[in-house]
PDB file of C-alpha atoms and ligand atoms in Angstrom:
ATOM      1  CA  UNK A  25     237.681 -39.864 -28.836  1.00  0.00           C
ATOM      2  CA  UNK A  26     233.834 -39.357 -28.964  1.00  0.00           C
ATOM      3  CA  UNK A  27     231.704 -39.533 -25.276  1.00  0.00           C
ATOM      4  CA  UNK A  28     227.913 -39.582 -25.463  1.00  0.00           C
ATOM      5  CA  UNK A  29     226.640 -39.453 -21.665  1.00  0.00           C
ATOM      6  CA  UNK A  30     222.964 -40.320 -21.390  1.00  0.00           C
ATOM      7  CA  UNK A  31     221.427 -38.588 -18.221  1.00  0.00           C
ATOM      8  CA  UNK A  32     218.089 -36.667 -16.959  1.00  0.00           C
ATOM      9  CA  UNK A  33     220.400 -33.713 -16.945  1.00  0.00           C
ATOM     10  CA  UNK A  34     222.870 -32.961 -20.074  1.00  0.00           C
ATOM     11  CA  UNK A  35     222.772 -29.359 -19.231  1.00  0.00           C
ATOM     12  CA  UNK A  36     224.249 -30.622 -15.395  1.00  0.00           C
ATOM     13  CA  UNK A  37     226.803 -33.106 -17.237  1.00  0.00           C
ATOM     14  CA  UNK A  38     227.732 -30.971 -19.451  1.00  0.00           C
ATOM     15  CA  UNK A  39     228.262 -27.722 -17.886  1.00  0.00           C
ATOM     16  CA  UNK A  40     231.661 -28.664 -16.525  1.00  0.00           C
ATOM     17  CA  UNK A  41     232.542 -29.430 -19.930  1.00  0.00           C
ATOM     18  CA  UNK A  42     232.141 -26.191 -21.660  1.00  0.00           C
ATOM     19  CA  UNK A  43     235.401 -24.152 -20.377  1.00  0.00           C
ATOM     20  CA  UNK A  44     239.433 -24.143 -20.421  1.00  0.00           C
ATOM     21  CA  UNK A  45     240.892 -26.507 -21.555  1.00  0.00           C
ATOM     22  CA  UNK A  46     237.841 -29.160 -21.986  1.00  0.00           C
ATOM     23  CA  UNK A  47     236.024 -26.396 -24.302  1.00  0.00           C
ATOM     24  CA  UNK A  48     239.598 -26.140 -25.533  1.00  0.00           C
ATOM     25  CA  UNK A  49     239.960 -30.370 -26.408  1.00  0.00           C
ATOM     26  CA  UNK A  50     236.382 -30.135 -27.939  1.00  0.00           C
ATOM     27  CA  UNK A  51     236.563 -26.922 -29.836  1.00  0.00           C
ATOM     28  CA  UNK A  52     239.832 -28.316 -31.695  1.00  0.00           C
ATOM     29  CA  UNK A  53     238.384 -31.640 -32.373  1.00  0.00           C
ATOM     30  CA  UNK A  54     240.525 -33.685 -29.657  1.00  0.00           C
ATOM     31  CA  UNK A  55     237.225 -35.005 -28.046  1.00  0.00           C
ATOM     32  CA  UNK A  56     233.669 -34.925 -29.556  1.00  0.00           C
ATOM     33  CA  UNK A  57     231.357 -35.040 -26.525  1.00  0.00           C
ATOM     34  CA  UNK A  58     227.629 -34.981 -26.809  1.00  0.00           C
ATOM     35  CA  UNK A  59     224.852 -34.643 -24.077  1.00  0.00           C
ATOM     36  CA  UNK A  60     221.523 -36.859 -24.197  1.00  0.00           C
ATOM     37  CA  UNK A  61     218.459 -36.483 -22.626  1.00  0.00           C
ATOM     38  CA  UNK A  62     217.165 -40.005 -21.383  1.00  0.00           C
ATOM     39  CA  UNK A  63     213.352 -39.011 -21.536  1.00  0.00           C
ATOM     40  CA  UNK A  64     214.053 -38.931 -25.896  1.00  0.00           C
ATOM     41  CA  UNK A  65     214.127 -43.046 -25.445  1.00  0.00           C
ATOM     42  CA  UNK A  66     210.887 -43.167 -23.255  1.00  0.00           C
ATOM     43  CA  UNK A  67     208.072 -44.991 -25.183  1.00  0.00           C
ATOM     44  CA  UNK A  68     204.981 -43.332 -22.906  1.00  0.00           C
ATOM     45  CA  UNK A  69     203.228 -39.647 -23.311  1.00  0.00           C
ATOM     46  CA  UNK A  70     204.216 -38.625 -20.398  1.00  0.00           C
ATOM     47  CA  UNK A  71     207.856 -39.311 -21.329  1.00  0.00           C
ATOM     48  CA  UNK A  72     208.247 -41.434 -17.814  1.00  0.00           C
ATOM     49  CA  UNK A  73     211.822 -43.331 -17.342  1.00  0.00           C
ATOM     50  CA  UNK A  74     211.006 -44.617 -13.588  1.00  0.00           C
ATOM     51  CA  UNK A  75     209.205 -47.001 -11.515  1.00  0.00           C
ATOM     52  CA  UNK A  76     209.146 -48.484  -8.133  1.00  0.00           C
ATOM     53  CA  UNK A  77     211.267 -51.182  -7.293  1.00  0.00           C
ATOM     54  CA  UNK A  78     209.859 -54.829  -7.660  1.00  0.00           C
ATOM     55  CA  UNK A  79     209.385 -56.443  -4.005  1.00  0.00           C
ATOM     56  CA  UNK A  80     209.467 -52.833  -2.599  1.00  0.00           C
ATOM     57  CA  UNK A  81     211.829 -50.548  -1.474  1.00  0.00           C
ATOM     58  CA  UNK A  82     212.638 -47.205  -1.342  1.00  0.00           C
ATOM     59  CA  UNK A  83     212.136 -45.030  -4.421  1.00  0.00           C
ATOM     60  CA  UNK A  84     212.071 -45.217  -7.646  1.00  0.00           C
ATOM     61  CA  UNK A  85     214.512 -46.688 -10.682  1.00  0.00           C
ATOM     62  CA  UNK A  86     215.124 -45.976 -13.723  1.00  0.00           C
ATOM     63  CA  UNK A  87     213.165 -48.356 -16.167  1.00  0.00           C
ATOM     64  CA  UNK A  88     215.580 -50.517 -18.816  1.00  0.00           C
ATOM     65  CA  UNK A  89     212.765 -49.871 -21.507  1.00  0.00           C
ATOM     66  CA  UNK A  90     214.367 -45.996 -22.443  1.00  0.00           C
ATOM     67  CA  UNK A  91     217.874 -47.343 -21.313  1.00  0.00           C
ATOM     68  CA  UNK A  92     218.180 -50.296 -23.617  1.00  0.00           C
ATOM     69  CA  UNK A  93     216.590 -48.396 -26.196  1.00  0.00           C
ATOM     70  CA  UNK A  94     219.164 -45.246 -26.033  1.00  0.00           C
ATOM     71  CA  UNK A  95     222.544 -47.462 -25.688  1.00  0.00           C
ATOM     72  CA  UNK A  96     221.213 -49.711 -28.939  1.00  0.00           C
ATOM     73  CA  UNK A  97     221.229 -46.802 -31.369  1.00  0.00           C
ATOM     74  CA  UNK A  98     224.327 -45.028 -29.602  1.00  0.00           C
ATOM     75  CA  UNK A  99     227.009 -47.664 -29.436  1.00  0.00           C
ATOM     76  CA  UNK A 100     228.995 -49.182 -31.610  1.00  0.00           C
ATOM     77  CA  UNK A 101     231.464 -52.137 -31.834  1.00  0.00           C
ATOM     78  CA  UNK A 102     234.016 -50.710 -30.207  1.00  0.00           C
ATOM     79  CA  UNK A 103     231.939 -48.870 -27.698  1.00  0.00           C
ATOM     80  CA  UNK A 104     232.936 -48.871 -23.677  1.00  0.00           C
ATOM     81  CA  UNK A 105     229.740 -49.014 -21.877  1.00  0.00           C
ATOM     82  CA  UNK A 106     229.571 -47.275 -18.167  1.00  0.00           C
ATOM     83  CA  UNK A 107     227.546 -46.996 -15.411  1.00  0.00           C
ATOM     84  CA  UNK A 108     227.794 -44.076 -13.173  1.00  0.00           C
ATOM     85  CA  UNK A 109     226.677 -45.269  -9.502  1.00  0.00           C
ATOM     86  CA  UNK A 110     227.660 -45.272  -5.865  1.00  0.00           C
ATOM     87  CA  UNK A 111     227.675 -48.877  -6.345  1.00  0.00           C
ATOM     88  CA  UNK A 112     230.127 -48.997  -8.856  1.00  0.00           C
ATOM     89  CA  UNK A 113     234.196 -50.100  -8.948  1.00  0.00           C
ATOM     90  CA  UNK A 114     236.283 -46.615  -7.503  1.00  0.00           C
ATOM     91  CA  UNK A 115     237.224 -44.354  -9.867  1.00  0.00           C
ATOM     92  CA  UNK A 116     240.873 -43.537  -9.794  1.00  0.00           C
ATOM     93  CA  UNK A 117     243.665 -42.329 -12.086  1.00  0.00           C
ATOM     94  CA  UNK A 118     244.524 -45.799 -13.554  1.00  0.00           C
ATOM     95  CA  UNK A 119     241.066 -46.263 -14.272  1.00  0.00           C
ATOM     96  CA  UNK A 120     240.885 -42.651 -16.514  1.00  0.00           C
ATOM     97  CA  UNK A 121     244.389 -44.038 -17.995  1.00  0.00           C
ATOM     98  CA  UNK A 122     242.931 -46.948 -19.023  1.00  0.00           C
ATOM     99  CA  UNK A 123     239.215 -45.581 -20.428  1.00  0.00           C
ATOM    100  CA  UNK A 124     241.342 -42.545 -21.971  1.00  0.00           C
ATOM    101  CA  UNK A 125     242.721 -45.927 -24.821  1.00  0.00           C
ATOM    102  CA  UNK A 126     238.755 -46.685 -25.920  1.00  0.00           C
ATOM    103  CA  UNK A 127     237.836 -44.781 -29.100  1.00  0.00           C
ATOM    104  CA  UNK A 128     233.741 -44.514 -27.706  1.00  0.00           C
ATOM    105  CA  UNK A 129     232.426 -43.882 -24.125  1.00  0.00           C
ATOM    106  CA  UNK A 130     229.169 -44.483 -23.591  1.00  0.00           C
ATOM    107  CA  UNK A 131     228.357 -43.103 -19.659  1.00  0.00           C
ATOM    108  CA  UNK A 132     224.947 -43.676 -18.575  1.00  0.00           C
ATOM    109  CA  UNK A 133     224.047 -42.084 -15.458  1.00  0.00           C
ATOM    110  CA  UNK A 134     222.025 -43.318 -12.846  1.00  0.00           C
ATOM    111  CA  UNK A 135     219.341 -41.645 -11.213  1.00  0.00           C
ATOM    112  CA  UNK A 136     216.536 -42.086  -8.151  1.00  0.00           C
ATOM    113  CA  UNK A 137     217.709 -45.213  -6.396  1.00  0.00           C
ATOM    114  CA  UNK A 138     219.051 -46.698  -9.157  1.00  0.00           C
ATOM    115  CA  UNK A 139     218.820 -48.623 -12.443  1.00  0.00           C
ATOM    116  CA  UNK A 140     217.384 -51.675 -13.238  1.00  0.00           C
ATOM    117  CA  UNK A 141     219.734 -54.402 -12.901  1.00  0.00           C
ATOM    118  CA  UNK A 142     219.102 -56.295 -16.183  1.00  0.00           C
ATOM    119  CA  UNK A 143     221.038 -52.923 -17.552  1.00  0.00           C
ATOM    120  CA  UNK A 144     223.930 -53.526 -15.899  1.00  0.00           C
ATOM    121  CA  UNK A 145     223.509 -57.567 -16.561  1.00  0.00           C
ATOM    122  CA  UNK A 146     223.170 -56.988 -20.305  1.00  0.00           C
ATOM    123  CA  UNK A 147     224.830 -53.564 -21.587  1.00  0.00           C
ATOM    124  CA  UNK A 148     227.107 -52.143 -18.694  1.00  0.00           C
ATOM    125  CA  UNK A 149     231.072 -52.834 -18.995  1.00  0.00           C
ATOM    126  CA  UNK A 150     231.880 -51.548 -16.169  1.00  0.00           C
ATOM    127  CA  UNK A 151     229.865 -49.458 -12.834  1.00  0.00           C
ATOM    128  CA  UNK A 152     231.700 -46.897 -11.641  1.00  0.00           C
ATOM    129  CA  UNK A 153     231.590 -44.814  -8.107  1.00  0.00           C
ATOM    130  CA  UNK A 154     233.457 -41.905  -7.961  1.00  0.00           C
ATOM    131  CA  UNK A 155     233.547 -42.115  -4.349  1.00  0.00           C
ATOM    132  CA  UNK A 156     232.072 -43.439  -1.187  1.00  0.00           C
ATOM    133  CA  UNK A 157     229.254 -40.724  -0.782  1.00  0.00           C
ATOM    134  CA  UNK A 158     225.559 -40.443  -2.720  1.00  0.00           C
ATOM    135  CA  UNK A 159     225.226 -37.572  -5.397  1.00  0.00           C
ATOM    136  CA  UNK A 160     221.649 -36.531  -6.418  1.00  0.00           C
ATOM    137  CA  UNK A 161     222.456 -38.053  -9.805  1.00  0.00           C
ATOM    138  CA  UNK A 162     225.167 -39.445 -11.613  1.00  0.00           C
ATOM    139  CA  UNK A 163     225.514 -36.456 -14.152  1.00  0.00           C
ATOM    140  CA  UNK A 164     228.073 -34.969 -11.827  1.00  0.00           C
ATOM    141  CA  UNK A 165     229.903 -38.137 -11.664  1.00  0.00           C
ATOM    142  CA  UNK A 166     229.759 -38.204 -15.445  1.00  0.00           C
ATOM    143  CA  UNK A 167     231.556 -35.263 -16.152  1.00  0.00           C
ATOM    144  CA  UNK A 168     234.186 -35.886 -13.586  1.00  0.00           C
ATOM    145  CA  UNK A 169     235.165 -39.241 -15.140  1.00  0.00           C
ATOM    146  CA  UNK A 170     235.141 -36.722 -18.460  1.00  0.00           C
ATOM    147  CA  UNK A 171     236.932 -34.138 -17.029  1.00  0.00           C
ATOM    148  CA  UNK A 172     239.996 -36.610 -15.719  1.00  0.00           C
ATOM    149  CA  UNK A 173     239.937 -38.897 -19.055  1.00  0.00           C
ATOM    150  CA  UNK A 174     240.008 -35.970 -21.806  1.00  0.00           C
ATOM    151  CA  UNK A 175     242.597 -34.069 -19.896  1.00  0.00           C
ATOM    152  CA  UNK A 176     244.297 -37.309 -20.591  1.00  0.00           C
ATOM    153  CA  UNK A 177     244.169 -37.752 -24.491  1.00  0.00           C
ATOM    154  CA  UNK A 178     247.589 -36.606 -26.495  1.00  0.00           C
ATOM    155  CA  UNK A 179     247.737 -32.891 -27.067  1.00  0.00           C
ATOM    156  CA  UNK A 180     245.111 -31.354 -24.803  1.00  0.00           C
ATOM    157  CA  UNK A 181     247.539 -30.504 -22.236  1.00  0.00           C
ATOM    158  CA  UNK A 182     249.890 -27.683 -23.776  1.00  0.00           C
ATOM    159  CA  UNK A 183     252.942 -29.398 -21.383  1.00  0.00           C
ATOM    160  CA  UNK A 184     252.528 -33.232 -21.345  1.00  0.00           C
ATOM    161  CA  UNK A 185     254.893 -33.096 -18.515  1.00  0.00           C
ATOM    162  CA  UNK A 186     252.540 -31.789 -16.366  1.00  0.00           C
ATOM    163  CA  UNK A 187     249.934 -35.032 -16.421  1.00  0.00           C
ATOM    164  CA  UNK A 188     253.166 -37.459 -15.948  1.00  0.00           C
ATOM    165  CA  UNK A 189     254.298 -35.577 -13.211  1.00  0.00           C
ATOM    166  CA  UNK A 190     251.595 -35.135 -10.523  1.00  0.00           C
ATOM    167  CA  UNK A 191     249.902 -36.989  -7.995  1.00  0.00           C
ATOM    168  CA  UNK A 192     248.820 -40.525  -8.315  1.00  0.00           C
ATOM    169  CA  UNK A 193     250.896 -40.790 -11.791  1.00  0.00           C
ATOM    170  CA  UNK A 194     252.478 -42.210  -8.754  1.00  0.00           C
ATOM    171  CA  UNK A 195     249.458 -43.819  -6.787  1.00  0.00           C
ATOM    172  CA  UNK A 196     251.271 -44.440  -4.117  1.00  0.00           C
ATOM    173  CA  UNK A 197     252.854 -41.289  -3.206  1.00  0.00           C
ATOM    174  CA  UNK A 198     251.112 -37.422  -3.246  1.00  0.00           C
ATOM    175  CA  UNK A 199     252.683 -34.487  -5.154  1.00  0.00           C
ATOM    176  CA  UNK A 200     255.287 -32.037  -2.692  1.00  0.00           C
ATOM    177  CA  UNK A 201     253.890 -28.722  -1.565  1.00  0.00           C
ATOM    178  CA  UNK A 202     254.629 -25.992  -4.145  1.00  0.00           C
ATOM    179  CA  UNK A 203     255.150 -22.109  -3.729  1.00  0.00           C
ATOM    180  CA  UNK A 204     255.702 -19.241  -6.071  1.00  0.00           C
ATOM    181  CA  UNK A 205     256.413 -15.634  -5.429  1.00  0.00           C
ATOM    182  CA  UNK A 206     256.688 -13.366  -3.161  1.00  0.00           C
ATOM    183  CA  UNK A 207     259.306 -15.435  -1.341  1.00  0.00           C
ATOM    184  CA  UNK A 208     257.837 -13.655   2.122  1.00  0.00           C
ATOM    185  CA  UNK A 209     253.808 -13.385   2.510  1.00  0.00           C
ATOM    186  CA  UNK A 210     252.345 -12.300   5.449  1.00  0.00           C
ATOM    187  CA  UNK A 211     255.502 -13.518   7.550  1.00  0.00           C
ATOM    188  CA  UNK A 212     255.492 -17.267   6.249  1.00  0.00           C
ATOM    189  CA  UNK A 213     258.511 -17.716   4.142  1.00  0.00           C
ATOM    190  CA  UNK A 214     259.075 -20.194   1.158  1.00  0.00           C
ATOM    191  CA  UNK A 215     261.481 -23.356   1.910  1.00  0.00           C
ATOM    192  CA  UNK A 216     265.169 -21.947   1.737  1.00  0.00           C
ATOM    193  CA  UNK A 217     266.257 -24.984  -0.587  1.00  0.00           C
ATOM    194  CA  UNK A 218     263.548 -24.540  -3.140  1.00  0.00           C
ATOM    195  CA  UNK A 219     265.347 -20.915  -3.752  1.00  0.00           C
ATOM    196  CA  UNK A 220     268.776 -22.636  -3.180  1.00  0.00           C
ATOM    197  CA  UNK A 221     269.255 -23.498  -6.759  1.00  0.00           C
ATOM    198  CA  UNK A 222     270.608 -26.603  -5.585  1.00  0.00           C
ATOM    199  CA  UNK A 223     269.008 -29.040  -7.968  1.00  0.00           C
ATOM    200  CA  UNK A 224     269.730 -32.240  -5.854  1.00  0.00           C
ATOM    201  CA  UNK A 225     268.766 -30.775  -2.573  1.00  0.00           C
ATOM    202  CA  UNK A 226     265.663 -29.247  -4.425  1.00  0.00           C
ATOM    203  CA  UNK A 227     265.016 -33.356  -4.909  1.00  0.00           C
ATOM    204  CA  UNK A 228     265.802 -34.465  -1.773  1.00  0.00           C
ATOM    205  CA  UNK A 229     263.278 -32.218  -0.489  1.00  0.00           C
ATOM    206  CA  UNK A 230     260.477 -32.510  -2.824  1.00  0.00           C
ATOM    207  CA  UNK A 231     260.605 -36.885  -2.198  1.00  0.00           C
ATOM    208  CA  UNK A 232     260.709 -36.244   1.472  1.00  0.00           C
ATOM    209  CA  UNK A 233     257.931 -33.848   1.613  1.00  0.00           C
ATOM    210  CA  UNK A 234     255.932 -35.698  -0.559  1.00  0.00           C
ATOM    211  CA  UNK A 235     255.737 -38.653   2.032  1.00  0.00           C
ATOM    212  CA  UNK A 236     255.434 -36.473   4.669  1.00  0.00           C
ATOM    213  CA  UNK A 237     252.364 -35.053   2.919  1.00  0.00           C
ATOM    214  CA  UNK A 238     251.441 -38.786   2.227  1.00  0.00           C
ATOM    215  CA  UNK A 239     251.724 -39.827   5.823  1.00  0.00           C
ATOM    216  CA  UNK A 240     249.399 -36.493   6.642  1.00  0.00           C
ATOM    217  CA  UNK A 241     246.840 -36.796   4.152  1.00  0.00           C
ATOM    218  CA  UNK A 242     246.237 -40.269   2.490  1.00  0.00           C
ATOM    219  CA  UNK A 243     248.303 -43.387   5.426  1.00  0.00           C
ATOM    220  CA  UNK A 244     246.059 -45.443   3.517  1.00  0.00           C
ATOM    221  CA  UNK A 245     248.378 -44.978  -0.153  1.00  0.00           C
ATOM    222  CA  UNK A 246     251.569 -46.455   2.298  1.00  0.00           C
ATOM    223  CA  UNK A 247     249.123 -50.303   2.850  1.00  0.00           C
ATOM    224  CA  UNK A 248     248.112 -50.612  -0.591  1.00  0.00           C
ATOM    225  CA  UNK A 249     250.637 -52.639  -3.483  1.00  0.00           C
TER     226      UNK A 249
HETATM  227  N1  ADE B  14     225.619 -41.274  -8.503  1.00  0.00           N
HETATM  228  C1  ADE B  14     225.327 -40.891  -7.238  1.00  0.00           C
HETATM  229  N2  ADE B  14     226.412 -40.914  -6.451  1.00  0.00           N
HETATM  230  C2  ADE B  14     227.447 -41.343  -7.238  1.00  0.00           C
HETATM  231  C3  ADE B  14     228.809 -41.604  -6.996  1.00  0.00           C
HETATM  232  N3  ADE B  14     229.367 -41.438  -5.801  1.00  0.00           N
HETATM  233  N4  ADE B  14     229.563 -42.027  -8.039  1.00  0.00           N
HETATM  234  C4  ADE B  14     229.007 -42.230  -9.249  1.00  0.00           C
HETATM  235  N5  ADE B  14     227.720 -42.013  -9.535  1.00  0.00           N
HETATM  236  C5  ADE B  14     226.939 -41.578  -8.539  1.00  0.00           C
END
């Protein structure tokens, strides 16, 4: 897979991208990612790539001169186009499923109050949030929806098992508590069964405390199909 993000801020984007077992994925050729500085695409001296909002409004947005210009020489045919914004659809783990299939991503990241529009009208396949609260920028955002979709692609996680088997593979149901040694800390002791060796008990126990954790922590997985 090959990602080229376009933002103010590779370096921010980026950064997440440049240990474990991303570094890993990229060193070893599983996923070429490359940074891009917007500002390259402006066509002024002063290398501008906002401007106030027609009407008025708050702020400023980015200007689809640089935009247009950057996603023309970076995409190809087969190129996903996205749009990192609060505004966007949420992003979730069937959504980095599905983007981990496309061959090119193409993330453009929003910044100020916002792009303009005729970007998303013209060049944007999809706008996504990842989550209801307002980042500074969407660079962050950008190398979350990375982070989740590259962890995805065949052989970057040494046990596949492990990306099958946890949370919201399921999206309807969390993933059980877990301990390890020392079966005592500090007075709190770990589950008998789970040192039972009682592999259908162990099971039983893991379903039920995964709904309990469910019915805790997200009630709203138990209303959605
Ligand atoms: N840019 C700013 N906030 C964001 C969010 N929540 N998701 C995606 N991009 C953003």
């Amino acid at each position: 897979m090959k990602i080229d993000i376009v933002t103010l801020f590779p370096e921010m984007a980026l950064a997440p991208l440049d240990d474990s077992i991303i570094r890993r994925a990229r060193d070893t050729g599983l996923v070429e990612v490359t940074g891009h500085q917007l500002r390259d695409w402006s066509e002024d001296k002063w290398r501008r790539v906002d401007d106030t909002p027609c009407g008025g409004g708050q702020g400023m947005l980015l200007k689809p001169e640089p935009v247009f210009a950057a996603v023309e020489e970076l995409r190809a045919p087969l190129t996903r186009v996205l749009l990192m914004t609060p505004q966007g659809r949420p992003f979730s783990q069937a959504l980095a499923r599905e983007l981990a299939t496309a061959s090119h991503l193409l993330i453009l990241c929003g910044h100020y109050e916002g792009v303009d529009h005729r970007v998303v009208e013209a060049l944007v396949d999809d706008e996504i949030s990842i989550g209801d609260y307002v980042l500074t920028n969407g660079a962050i955002a950008a190398a979350v929806v990375c982070d989740a979709v590259i962890r995805l692609l065949p052989g970057v996680l040494g046990d596949e098992r492990s990306a099958a088997e946890e949370s919201f593979s399921d999206p309807q149901r969390l993933e059980a508590p877990a301990y390890t040694r020392p079966i005592e800390f500090r007075g709190m002791r770990v589950p008998e069964v789970l040192v039972s060796g009682h592999h259908e008990n162990i099971r039983r126990w893991k379903e039920q405390a995964a709904l309990d954790r469910t019915r805790a922590n997200r009630p709203d997985l138990f209303c959605e199909l």
